Every structure is written in structure tokens, then in C-alpha cells.
PDB file of C-alpha atoms and ligand atoms in Angstrom:
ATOM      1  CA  UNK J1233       4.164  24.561   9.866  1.00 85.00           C
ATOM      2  CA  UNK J1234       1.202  26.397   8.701  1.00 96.00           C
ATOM      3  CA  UNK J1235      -0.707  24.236   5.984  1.00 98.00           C
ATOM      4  CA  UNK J1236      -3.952  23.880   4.269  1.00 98.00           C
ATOM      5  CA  UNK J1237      -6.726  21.074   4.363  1.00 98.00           C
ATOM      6  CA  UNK J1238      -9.982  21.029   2.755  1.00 99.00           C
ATOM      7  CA  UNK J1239     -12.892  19.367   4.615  1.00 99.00           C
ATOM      8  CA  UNK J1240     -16.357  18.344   3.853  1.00 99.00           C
ATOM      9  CA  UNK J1241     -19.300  18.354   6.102  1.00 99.00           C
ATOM     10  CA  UNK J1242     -21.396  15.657   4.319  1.00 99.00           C
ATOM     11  CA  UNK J1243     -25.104  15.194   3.386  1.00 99.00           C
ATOM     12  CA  UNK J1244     -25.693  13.459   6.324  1.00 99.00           C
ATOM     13  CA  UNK J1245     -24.139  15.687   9.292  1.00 99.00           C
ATOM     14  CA  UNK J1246     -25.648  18.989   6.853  1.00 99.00           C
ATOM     15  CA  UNK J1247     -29.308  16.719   7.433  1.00 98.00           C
ATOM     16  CA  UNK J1248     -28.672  16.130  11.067  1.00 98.00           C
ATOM     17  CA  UNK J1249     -27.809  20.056  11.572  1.00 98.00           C
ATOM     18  CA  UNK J1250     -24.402  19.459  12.680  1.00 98.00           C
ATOM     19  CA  UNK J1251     -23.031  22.117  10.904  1.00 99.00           C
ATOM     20  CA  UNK J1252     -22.344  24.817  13.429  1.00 98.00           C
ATOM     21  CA  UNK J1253     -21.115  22.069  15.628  1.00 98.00           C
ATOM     22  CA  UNK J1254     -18.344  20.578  13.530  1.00 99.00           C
ATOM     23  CA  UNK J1255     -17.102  24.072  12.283  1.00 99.00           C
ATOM     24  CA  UNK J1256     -17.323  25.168  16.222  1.00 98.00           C
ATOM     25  CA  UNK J1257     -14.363  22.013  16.426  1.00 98.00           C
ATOM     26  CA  UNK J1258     -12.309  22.943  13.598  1.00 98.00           C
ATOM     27  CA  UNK J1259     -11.975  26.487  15.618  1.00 98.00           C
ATOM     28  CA  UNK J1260     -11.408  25.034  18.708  1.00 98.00           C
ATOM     29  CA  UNK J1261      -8.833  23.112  17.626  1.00 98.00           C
ATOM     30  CA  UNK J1262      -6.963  25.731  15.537  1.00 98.00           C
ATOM     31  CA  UNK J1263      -8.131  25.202  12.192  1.00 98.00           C
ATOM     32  CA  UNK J1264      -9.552  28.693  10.529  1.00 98.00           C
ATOM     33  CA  UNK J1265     -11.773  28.698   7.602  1.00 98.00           C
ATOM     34  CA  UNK J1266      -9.985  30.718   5.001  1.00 98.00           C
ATOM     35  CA  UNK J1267     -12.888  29.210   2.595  1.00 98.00           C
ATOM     36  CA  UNK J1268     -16.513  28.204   2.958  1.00 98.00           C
ATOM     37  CA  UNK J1269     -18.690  27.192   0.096  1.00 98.00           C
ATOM     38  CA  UNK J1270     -22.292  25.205   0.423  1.00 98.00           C
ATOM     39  CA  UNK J1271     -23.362  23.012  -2.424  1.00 98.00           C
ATOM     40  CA  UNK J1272     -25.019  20.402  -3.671  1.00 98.00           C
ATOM     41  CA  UNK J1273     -22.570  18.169  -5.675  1.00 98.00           C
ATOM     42  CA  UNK J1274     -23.538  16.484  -8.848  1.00 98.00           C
ATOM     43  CA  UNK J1275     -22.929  12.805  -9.459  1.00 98.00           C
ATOM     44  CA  UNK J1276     -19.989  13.992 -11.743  1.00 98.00           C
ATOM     45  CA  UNK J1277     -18.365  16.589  -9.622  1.00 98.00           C
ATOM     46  CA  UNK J1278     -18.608  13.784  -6.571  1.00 98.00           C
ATOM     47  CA  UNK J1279     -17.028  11.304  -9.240  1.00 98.00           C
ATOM     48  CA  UNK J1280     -14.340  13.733  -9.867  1.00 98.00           C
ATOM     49  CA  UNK J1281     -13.569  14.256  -6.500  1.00 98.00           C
ATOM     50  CA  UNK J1282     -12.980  10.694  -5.492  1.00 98.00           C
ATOM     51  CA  UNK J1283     -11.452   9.616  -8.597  1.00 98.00           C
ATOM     52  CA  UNK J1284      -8.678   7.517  -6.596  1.00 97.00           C
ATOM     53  CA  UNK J1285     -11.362   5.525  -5.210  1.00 98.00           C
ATOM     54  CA  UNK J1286     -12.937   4.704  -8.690  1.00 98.00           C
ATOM     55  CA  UNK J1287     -11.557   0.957  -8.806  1.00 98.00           C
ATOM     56  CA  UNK J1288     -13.195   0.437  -5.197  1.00 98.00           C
ATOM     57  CA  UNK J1289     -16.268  -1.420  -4.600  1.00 98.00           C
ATOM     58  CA  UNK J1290     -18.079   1.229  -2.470  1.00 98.00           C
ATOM     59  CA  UNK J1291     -17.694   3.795  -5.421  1.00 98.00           C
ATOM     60  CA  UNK J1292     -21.075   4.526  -7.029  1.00 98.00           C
ATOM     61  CA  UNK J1293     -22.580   3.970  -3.457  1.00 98.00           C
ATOM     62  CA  UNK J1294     -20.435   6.951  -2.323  1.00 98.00           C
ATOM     63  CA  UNK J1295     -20.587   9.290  -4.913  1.00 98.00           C
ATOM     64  CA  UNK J1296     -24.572   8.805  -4.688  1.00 98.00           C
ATOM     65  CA  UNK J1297     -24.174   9.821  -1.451  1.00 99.00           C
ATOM     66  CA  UNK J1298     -22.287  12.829  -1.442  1.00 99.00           C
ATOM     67  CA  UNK J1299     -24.529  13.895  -4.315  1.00 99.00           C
ATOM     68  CA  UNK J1300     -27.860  13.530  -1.894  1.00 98.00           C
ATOM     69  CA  UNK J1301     -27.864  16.462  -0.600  1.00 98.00           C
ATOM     70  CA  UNK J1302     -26.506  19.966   0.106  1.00 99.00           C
ATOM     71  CA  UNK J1303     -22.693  19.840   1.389  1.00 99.00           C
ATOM     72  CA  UNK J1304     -20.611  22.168   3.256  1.00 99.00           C
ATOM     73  CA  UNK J1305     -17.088  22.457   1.363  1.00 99.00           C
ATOM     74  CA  UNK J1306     -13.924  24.220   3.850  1.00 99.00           C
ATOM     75  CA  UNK J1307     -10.581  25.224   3.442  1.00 98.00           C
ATOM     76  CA  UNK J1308      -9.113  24.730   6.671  1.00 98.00           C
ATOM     77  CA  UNK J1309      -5.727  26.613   7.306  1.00 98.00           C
ATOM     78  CA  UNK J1310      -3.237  25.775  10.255  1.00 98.00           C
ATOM     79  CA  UNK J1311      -0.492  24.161  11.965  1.00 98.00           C
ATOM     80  CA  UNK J1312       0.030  20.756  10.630  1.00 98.00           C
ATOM     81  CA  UNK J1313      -3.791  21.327   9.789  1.00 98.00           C
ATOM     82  CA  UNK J1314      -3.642  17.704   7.133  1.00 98.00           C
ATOM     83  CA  UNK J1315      -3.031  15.345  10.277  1.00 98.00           C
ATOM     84  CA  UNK J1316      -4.953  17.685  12.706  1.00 98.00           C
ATOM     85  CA  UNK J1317      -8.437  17.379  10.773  1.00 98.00           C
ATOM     86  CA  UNK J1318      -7.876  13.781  10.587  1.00 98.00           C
ATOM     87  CA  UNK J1319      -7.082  12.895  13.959  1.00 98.00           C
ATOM     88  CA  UNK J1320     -10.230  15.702  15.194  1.00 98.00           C
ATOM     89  CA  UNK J1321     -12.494  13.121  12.530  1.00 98.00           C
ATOM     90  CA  UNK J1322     -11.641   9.652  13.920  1.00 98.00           C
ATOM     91  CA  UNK J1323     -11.422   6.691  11.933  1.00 98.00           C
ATOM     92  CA  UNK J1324     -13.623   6.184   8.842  1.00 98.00           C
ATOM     93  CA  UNK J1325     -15.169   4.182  10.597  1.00 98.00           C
ATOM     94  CA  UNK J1326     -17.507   5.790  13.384  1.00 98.00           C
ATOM     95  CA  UNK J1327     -17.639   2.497  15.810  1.00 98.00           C
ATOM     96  CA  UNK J1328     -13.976   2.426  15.343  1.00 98.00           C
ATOM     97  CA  UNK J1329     -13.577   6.082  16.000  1.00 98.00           C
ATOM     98  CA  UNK J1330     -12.071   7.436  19.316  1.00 98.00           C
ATOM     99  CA  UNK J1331     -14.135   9.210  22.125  1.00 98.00           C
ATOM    100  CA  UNK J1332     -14.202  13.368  21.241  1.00 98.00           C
ATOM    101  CA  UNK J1333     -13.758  12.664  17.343  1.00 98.00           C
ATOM    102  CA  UNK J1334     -16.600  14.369  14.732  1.00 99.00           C
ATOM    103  CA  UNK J1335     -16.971  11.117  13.462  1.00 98.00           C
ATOM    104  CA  UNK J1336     -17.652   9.586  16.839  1.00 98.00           C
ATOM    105  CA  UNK J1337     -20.483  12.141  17.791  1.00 98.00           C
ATOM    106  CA  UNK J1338     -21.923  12.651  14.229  1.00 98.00           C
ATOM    107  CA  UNK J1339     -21.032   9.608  11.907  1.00 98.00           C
ATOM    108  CA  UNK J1340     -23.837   6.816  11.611  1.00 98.00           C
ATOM    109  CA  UNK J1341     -21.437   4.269   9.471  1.00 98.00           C
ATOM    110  CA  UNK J1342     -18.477   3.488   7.290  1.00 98.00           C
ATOM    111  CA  UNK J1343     -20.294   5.384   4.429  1.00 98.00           C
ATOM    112  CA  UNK J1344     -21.958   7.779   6.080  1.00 98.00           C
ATOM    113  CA  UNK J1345     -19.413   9.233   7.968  1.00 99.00           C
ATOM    114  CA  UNK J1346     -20.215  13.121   8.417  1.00 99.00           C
ATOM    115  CA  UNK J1347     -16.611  14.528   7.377  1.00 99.00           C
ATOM    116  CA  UNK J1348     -14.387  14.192   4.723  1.00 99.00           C
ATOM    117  CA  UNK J1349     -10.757  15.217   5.436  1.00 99.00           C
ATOM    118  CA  UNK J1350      -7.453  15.233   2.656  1.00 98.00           C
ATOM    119  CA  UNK J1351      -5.177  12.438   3.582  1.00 98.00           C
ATOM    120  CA  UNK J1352      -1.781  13.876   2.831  1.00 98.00           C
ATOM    121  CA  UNK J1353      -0.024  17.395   1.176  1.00 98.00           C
ATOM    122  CA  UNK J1354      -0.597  16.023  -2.405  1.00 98.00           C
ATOM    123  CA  UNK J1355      -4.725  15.611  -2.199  1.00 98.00           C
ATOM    124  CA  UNK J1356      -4.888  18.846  -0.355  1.00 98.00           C
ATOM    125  CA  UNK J1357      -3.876  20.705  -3.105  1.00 98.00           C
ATOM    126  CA  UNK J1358      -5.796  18.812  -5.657  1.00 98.00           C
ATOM    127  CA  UNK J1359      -9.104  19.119  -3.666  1.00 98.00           C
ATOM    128  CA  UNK J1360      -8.522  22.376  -2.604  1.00 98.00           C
ATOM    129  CA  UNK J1361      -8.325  23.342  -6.142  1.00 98.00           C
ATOM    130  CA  UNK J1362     -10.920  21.212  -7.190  1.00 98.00           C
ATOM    131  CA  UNK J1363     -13.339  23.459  -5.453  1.00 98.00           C
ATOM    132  CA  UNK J1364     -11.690  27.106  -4.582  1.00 98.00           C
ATOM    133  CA  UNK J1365      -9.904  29.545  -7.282  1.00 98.00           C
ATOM    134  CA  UNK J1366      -7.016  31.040  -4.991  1.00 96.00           C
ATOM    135  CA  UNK J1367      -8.894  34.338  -5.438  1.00 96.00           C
ATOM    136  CA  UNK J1368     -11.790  32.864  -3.187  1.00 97.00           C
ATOM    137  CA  UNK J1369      -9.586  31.560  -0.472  1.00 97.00           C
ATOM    138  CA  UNK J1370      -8.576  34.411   2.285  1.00 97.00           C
ATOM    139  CA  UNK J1371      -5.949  34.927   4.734  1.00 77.00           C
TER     140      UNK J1371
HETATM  141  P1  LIG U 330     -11.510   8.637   4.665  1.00 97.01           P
HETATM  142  O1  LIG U 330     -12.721   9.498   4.349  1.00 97.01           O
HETATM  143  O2  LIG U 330     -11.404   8.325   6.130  1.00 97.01           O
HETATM  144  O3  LIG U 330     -10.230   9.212   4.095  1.00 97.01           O
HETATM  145  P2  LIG U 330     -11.439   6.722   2.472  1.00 97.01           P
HETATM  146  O4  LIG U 330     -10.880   5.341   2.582  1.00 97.01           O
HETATM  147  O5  LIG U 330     -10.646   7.751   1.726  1.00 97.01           O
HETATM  148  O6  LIG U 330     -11.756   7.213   3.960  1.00 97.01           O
HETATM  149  O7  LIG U 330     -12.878   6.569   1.816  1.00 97.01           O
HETATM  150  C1  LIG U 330     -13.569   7.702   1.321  1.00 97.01           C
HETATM  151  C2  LIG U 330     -15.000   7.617   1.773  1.00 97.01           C
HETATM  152  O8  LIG U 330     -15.606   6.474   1.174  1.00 97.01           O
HETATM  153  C3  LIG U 330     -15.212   7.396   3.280  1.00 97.01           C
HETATM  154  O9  LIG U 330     -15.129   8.583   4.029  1.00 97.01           O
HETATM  155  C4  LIG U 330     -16.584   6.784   3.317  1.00 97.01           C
HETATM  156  O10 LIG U 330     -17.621   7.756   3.168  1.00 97.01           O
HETATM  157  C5  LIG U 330     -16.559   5.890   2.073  1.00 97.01           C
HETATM  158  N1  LIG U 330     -16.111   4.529   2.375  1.00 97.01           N
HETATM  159  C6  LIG U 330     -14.849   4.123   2.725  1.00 97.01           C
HETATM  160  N2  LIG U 330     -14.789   2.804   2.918  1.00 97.01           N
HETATM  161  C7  LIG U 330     -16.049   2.335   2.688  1.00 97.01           C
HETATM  162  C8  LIG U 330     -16.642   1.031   2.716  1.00 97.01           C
HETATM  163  O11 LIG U 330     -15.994   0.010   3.011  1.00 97.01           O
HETATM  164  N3  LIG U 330     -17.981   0.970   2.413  1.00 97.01           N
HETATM  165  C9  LIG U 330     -18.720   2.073   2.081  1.00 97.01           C
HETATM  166  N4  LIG U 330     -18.199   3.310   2.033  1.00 97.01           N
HETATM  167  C10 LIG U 330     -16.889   3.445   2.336  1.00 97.01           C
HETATM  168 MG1  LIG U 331      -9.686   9.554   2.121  1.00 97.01          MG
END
């Protein structure tokens, strides 16, 4: 079933000029850009975006992060595109991630992890909307 995902390429992998590399993946593996906006995120707008995670410990470290530097925001559209972008990411973990994954080849820690991926149906829709009017999303 065709679906939607949005992705993040990071401050760190945008630093490292990993850019054309990690959208060259999400190609290969069947998952077209129907969205592509670059940013820099303010603390607030990375706050919003990873609300759920407001009660963990990690939180103000990781919304300073995301707010370092310029970002590379993506609506991803495909089949089964949600678990697709996660499995072509790899654990949150890099040193835990498998051989071939972005995280793997691009991700220096937990934190700094070079992707972000939506987890299920539900987030996709409220982080795709957090960032893209349906008017700015093609195809
Ligand atoms: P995910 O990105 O694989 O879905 P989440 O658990 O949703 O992982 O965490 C969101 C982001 O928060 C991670 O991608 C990573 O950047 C950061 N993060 C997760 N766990 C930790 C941690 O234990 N320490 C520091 N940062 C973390
Ligand atoms: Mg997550």
C-alpha cells in the first residue's frame, strides 16, 4: 500500500555533506520525494516536533541539536514507505545499527544519529503536517 513518511536529514549528516547520499537511498529503495524543504529549526519548532519525547531525559539535549544547524525536511511517498525508511535507517542507535543502514554509514551516536524517520501511520501525519501544507506536497 502506497503511504507517506516524513524524514529528516539532521544537522549532523547536512555538516558531514551526506545529503545527496541519503536522498540517493531513499530512491533506491523506492521512496520518492513528493516534498523537500531545508531549514534551520528553532528551539521551539524542534520542541514541537518531539513533543512525545518531552518527559524524556535526553529532551533539551535533542532539541538543541536539531536546532544547530540547517536540516533537510522530506516527505517520502511509497509502498509501506513508514517501515521501509525505518528499516533503510537502522537502529537509533548507530553501533547497534545493521550493515547497509543510513545510520550505520552516517550516524556518530545515539543522539546524533543523521535521520529521523515517523514511527507509525499516526506520527506520519502529524509530522507531515507539522511541516508541509498539502498544497506543497506533489504527486
Ligand atoms: P528514533 O529516531 O529511532 O525513532 P526515538 O526513540 O524516537 O528514536 O528518539 C528520537 C531521537 O532522540 C533519536 O533519533 C535520537 O536523536 C535522540 N535520542 C534517543 N534516545 C536517546 C538517548 O538515550 N540519548 C540521547 N539522545 C537520544
Ligand atoms: Mg522516533
Amino acid at each position: 500500500m502506497s503511504e507517506r513518511t516524513l524524514a529528516i536529514i539532521k544537522p549532523d549528516a547536512v555538516k558531514k555533506n551526506a545529503i545527496g547520499d541519503i536522498i540517493a537511498r531513499y530512491e533506491k529503495a523506492g521512496l520518492k520525494p513528493v516534498a523537500i524543504r531545508m531549514m534551520q529549526f528553532s528551539k521551539a519548532t524542534a520542541e514541537g516536533f518531539y513533543v512525545v519525547h518531552k518527559a524524556r531525559p535526553f529532551f533539551d539535549s535533542l532539541c538543541t541539536f536539531m536546532s544547530s544547524g540547517p536540516v533537510v525536511v522530506l516527505v517520502l511517498q511509497g509502498d509501506n514507505a513508514i517501515k521501509k525508511n525505518r528499516d533503510l535507517m537502522g537502529a537509533t542507535d548507530p553501533a547497534k545499527a545493521e550493515a547497509g543502514t543510513i545510520r550505520k554509514a552516517h550516524g556518530a551516536n545515539i543522539e546524533f544519529n543523521a535521520v529521523h524517520g515517523s514511527d507509525s501511520p499516526e506520527t506520519a501525519k502529524f509530522e507531515i503536517a507539522y511541516f508541509f501544507p498539502q498544497t506543497d506536497i506533489v504527486g
